[in-house]
mmCIF file of C-alpha atoms in Angstrom:
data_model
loop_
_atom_site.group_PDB
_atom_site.id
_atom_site.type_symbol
_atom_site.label_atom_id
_atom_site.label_comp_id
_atom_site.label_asym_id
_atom_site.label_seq_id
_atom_site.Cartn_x
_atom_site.Cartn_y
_atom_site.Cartn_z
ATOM 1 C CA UNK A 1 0.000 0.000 0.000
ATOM 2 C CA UNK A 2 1.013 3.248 -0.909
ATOM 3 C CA UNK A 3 -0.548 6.260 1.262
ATOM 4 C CA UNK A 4 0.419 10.361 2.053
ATOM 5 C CA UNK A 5 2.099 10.471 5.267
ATOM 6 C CA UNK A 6 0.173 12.680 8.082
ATOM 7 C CA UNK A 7 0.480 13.960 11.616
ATOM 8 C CA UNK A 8 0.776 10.063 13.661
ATOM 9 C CA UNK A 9 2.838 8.665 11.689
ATOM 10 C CA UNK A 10 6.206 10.473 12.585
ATOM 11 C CA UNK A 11 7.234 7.012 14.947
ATOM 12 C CA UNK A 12 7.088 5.080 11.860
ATOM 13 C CA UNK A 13 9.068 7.244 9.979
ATOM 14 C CA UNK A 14 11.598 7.147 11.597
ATOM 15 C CA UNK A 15 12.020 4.019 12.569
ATOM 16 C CA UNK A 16 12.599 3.460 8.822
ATOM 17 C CA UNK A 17 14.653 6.366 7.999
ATOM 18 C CA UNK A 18 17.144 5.232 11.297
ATOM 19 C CA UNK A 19 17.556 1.979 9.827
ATOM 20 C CA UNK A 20 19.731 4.037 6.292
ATOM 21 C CA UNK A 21 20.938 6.611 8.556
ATOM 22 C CA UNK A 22 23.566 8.001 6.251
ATOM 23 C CA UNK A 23 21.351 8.212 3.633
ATOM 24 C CA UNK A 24 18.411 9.934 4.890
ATOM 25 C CA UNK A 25 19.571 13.047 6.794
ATOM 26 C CA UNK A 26 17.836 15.488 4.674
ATOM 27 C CA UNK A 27 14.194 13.401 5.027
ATOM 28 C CA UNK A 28 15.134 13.113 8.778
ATOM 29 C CA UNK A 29 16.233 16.405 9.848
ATOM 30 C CA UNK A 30 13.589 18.364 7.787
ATOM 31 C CA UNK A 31 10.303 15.607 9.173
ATOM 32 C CA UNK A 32 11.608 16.658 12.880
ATOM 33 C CA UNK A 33 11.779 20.400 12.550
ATOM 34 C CA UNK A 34 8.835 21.086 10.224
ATOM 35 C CA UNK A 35 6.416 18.019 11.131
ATOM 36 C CA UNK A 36 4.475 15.865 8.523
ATOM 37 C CA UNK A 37 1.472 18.758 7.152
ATOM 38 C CA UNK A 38 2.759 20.939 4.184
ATOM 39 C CA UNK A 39 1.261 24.297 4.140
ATOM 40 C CA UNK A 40 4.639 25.520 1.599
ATOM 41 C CA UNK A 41 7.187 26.817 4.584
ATOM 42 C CA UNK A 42 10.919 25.811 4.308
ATOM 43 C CA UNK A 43 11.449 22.516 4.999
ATOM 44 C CA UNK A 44 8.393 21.675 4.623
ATOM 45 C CA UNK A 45 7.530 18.603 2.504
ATOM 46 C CA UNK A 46 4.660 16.201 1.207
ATOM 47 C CA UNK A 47 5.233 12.825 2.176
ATOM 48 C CA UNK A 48 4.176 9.670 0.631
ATOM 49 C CA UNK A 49 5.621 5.790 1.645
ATOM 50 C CA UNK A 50 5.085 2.378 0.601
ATOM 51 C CA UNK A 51 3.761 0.107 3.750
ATOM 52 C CA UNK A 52 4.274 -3.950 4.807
ATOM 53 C CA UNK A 53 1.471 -4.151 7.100
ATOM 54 C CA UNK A 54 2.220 -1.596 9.194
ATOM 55 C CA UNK A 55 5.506 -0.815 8.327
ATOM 56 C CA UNK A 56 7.339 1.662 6.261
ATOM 57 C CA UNK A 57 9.701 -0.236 3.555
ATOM 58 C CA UNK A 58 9.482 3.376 1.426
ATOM 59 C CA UNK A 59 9.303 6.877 1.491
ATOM 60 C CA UNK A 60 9.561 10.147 -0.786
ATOM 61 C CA UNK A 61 8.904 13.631 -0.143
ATOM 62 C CA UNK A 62 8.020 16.569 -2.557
ATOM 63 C CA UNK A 63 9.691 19.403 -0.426
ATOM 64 C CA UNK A 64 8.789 23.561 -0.499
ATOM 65 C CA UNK A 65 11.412 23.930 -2.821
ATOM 66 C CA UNK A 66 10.496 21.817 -5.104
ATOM 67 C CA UNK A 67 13.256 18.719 -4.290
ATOM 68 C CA UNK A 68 12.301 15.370 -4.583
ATOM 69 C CA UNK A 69 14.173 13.421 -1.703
ATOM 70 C CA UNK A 70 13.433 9.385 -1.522
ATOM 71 C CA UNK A 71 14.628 6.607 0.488
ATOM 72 C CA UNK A 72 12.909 3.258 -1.170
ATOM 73 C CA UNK A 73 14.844 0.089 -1.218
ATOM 74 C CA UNK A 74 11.594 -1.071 -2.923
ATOM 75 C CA UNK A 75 8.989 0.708 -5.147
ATOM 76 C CA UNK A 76 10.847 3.740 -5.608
ATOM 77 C CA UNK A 77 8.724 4.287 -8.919
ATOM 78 C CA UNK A 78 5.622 3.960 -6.971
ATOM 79 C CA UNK A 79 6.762 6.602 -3.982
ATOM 80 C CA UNK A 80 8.307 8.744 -6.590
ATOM 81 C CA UNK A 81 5.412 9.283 -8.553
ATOM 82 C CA UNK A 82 2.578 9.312 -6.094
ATOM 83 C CA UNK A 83 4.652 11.889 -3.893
ATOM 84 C CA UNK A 84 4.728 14.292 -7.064
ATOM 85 C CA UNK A 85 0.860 13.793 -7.693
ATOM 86 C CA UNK A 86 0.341 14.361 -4.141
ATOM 87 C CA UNK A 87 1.882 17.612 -4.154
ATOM 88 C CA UNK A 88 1.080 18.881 -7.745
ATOM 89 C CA UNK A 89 3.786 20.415 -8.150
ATOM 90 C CA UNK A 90 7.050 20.579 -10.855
ATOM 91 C CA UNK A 91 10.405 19.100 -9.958
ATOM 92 C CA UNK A 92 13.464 21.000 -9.283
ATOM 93 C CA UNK A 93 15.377 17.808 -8.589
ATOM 94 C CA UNK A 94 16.451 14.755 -6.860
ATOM 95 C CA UNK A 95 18.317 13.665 -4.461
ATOM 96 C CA UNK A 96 19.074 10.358 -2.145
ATOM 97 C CA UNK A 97 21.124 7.056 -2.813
ATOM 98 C CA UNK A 98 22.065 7.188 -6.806
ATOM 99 C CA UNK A 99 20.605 4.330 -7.981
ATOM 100 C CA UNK A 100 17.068 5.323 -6.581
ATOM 101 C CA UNK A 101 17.372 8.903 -8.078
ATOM 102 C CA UNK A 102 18.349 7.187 -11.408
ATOM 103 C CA UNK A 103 15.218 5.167 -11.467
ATOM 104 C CA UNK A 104 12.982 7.593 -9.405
ATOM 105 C CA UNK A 105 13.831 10.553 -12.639
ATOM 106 C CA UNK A 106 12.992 7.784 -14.985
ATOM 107 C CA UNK A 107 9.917 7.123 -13.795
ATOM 108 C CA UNK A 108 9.103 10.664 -13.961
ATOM 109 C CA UNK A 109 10.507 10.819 -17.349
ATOM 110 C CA UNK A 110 12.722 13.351 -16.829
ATOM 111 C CA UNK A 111 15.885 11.871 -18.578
ATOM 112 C CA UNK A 112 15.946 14.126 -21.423
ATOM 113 C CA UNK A 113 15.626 17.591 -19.311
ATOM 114 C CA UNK A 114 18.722 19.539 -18.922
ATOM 115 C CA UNK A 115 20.450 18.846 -15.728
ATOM 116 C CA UNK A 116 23.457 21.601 -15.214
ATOM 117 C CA UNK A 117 24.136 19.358 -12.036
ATOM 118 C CA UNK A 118 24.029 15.512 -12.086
ATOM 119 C CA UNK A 119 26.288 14.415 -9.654
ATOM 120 C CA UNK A 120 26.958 10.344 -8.108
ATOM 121 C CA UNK A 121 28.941 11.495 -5.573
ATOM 122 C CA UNK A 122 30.810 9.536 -3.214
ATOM 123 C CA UNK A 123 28.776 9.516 0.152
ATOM 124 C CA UNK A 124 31.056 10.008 3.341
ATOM 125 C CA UNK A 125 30.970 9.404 7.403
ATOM 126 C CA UNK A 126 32.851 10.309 10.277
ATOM 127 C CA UNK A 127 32.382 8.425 14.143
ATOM 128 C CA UNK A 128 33.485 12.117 15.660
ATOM 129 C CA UNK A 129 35.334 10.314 18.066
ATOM 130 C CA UNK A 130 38.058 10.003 14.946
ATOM 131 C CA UNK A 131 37.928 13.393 14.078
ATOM 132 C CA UNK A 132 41.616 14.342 12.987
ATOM 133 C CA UNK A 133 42.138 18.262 14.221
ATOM 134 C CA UNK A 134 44.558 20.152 11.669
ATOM 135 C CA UNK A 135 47.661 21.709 13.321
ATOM 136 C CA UNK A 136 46.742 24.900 13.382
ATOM 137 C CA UNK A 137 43.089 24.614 14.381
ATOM 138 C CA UNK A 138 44.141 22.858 17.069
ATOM 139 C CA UNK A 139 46.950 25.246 18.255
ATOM 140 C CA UNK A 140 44.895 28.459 17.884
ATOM 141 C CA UNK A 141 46.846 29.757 14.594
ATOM 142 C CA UNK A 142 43.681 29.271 13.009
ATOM 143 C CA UNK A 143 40.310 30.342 14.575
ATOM 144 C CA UNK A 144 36.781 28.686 13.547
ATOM 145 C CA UNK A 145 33.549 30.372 14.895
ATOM 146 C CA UNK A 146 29.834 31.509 14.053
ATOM 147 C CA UNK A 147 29.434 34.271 11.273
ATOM 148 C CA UNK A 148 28.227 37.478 13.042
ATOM 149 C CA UNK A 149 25.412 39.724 11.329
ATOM 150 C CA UNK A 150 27.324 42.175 9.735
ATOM 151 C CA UNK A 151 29.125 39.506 8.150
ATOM 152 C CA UNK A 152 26.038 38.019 6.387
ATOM 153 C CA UNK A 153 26.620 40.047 3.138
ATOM 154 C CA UNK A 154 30.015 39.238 2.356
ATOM 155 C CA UNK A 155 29.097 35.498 2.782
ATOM 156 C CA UNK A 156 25.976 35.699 0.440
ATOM 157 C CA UNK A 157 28.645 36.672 -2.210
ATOM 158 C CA UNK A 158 30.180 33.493 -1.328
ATOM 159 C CA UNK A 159 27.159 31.513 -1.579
ATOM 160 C CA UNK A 160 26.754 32.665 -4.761
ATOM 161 C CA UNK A 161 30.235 31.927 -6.465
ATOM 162 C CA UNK A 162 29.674 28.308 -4.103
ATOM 163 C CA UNK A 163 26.247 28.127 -6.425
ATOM 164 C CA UNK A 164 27.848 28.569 -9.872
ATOM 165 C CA UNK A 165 30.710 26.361 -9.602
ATOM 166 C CA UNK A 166 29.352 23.592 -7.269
ATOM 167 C CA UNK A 167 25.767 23.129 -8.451
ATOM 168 C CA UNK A 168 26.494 24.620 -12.162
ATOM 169 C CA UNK A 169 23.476 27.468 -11.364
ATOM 170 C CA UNK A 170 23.294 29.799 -14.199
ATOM 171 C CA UNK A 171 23.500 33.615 -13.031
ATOM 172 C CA UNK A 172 19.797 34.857 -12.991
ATOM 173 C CA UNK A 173 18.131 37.569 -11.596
ATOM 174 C CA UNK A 174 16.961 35.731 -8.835
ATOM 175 C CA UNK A 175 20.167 33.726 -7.604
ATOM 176 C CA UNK A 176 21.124 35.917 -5.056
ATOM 177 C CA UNK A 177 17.607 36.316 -3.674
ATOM 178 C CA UNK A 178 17.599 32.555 -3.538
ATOM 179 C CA UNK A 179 21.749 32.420 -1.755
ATOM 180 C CA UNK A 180 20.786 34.782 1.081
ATOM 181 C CA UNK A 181 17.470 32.602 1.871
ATOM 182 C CA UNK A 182 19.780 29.591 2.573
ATOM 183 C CA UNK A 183 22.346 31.691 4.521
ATOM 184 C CA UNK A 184 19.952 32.969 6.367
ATOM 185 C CA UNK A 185 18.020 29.768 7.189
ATOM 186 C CA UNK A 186 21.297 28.113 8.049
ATOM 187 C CA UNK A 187 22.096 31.391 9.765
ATOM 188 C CA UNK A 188 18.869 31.127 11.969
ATOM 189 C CA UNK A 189 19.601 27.386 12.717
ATOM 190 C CA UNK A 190 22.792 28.160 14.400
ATOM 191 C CA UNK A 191 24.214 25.556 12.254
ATOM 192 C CA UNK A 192 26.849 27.569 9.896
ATOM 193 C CA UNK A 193 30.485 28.612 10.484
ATOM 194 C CA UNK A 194 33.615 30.634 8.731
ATOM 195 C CA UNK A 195 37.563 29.560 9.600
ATOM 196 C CA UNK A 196 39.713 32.908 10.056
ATOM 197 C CA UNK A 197 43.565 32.950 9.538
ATOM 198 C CA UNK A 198 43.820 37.308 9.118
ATOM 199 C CA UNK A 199 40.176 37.352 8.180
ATOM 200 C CA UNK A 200 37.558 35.108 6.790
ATOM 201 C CA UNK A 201 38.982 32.588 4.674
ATOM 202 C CA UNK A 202 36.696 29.712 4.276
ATOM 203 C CA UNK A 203 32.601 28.546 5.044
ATOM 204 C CA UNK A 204 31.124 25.563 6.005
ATOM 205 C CA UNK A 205 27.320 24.499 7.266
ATOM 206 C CA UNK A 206 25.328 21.585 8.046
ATOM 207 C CA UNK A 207 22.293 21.169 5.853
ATOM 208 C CA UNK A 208 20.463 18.858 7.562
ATOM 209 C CA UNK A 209 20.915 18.380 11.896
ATOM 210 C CA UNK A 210 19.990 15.587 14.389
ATOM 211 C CA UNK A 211 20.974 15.759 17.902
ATOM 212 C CA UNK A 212 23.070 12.715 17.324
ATOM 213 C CA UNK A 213 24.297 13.039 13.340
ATOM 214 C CA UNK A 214 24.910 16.306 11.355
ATOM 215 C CA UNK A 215 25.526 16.432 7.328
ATOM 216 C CA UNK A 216 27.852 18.636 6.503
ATOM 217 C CA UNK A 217 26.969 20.831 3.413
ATOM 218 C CA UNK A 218 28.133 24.262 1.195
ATOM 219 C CA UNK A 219 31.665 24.255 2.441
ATOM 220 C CA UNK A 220 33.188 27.176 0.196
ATOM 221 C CA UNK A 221 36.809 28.689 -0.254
ATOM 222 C CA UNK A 222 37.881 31.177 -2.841
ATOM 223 C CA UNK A 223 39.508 29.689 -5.482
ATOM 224 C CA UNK A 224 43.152 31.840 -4.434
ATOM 225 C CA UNK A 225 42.677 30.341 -0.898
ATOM 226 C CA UNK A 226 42.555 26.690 -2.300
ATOM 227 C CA UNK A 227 45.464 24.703 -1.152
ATOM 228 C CA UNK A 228 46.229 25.559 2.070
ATOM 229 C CA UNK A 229 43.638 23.500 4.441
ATOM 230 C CA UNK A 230 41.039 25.753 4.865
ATOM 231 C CA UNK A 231 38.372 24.186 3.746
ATOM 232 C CA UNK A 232 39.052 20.543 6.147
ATOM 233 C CA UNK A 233 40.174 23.111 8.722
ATOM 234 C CA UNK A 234 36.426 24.943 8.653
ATOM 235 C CA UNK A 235 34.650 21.637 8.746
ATOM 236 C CA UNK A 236 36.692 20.015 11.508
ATOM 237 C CA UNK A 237 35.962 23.242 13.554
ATOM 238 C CA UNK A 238 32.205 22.672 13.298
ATOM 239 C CA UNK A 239 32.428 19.175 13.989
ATOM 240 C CA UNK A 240 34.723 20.058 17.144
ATOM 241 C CA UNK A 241 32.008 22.227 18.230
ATOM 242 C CA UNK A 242 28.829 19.573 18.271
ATOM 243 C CA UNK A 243 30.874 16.639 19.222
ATOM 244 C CA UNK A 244 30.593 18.993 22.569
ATOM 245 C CA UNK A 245 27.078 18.842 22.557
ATOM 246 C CA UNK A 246 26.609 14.506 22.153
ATOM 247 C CA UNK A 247 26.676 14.571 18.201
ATOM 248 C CA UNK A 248 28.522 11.454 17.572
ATOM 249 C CA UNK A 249 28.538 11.147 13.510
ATOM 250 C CA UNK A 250 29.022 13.271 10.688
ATOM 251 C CA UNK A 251 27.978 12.724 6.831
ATOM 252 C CA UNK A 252 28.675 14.332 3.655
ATOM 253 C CA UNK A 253 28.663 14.082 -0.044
ATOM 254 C CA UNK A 254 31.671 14.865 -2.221
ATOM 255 C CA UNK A 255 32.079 15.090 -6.050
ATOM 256 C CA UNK A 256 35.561 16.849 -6.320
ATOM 257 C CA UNK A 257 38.509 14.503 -5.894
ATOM 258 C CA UNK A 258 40.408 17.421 -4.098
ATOM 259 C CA UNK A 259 37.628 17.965 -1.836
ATOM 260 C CA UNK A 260 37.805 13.598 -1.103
ATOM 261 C CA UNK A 261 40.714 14.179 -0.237
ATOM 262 C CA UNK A 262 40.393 16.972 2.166
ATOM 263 C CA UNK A 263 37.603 15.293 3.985
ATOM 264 C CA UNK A 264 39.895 12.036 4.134
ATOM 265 C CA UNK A 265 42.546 13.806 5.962
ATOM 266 C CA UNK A 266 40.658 14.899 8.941
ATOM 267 C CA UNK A 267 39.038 11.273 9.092
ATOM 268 C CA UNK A 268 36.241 10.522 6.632
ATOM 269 C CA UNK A 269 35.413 6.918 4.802
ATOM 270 C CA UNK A 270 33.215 6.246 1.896
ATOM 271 C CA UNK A 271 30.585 4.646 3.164
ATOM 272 C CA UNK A 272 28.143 4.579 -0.314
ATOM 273 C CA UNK A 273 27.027 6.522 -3.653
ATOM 274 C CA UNK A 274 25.007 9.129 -3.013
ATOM 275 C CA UNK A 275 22.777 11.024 -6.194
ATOM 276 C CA UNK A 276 22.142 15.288 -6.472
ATOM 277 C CA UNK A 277 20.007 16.012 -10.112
ATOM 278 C CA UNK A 278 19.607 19.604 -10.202
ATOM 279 C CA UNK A 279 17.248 20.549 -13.460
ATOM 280 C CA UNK A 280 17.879 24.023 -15.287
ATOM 281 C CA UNK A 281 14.763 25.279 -14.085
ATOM 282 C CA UNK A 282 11.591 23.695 -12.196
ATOM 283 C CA UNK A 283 10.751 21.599 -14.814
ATOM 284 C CA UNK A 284 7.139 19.662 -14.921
ATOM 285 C CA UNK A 285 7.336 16.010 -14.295
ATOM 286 C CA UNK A 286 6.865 14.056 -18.212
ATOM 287 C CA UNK A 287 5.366 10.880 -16.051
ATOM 288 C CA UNK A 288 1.819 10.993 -17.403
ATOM 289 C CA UNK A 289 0.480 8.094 -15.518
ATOM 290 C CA UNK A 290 -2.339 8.131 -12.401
ATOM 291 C CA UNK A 291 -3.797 11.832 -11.653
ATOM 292 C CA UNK A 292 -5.024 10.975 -8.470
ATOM 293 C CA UNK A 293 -2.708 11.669 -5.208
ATOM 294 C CA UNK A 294 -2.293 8.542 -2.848
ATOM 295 C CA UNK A 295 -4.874 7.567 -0.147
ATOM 296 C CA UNK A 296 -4.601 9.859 3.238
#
């Protein structure tokens, strides 16, 4: 059976989602801080999954900004389309363990849209309590800490430049309208940082947050800063900071094979493949099948 997910059935949730841990952050950290109902506020998402009895064995979610995220093992055709006729809305992308996004954009019959980003990217973790410090992190040469306000600015610019070369955005009118929304959400969240050696030098955030696991996301450093540690430096300063607070495991996705290599030196394994589709545009879905949203 394949039903829309509703206020009740959070337990369920994620006692599937815990079970691919790695894999599910963003469906995990966005169903705890925005709840199960969409009424189109950030992070906000409708949710469909495929049931054994009582059991979730499935699940995709159509979030506000148009994502498609899905964990489905099994049937993730099935949860793929029903979540998009449940919401009604185009998709922006896809994103969750490769081989699911490869057949979840098939289904939808979105192979032939342009993608500027279509990334399998090499899925890390971390147990924190192997977290390698660099030198001068650890010795105070370097300093890693929370942006202030009057900072915000400056680091939209970066968010920007971070959004044409990582994700291949074209420059629109709109881009950095859409940059300072995610600073500032991250901002908001507590949950973003900036490494200064002289002044700032490098960024790094977690996109999606669990009192127990973080994924680490948008870690930025101008291109004439590249090659000197900043970037692994920023990152093992956040981590430094939550491992305080009982976070015990960190996650991220990596495309760049200097950026692997970065995030192998302070102590991150591949643990999987993980799939990012990013279509130029919001493109409507081409799957043409059932009109009807799933069962509530």
């Amino acid at each position: 059976m394949i039903r829309a997910l509703h206020s009740g059935d959070e337990e369920q949730l994620e006692a599937f989602l815990v079970r691919h841990a790695d894999f599910s952050m963003f469906l995990r950290s966005n169903s705890r801080a925005a709840g199960l109902v969409y009424e189109g506020k950030p992070l906000q998402a409708h949710y469909v999954a495929a049931f054994d009895g009582d059991r979730i064995i499935a699940v995709a979610a159509h979030c506000w900004n148009d994502m498609l995220l899905v964990q489905a093992p099994v049937d993730v055709v099935g949860v793929a389309r029903a979540a998009v006729a449940q919401s009604g809305r185009p998709v922006a992308g896809l994103s969750g363990p490769a081989e699911q996004v490869l057949a979840a954009r098939t289904a939808l019959g979105l192979d032939d849209r342009p993608t500027p980003k279509f990334g399998r990217e090499e899925l890390f973790a971390l147990d924190l309590a192997d977290l390698v410090v660099p030198a001068p992190l650890n010795d105070g040469r370097w300093s890693c800490r929370h942006p202030r306000a009057d900072e915000l600015e400056f680091l939209v610019d970066w968010r920007v430049d971070y959004a044409r070369e990582a994700l291949q955005f074209p420059d629109s009118p709109g881009l950095r309208s859409e940059c300072r929304q995610e600073l500032m959400l991250v901002y908001g969240l507590g949950s973003n940082w900036v490494l200064e050696d002289g002044g700032l030098v490098s960024y790094s955030a977690f996109n999606a947050r669990l009192p127990d696991i973080v994924q680490v996301g948008g870690v930025w450093t101008p291109r004439q800063l590249r090659g000197r540690g900043y970037g692994r430096a920023v990152v093992a300063g956040s981590l430094l900071e939550v491992r305080g607070t009982g976070v015990r495991r960190a996650v991220l996705f990596a495309e760049r094979e200097d950026a692997k290599r970065a995030y192998g030196g302070i102590g991150f394994r591949v643990v999987g493949e993980y799939g990012l589709v990013l279509f130029a545009g919001k493109e409507t879905t081409g799957y043409e099948g059932d009109a009807e949203p799933p069962g509530r």
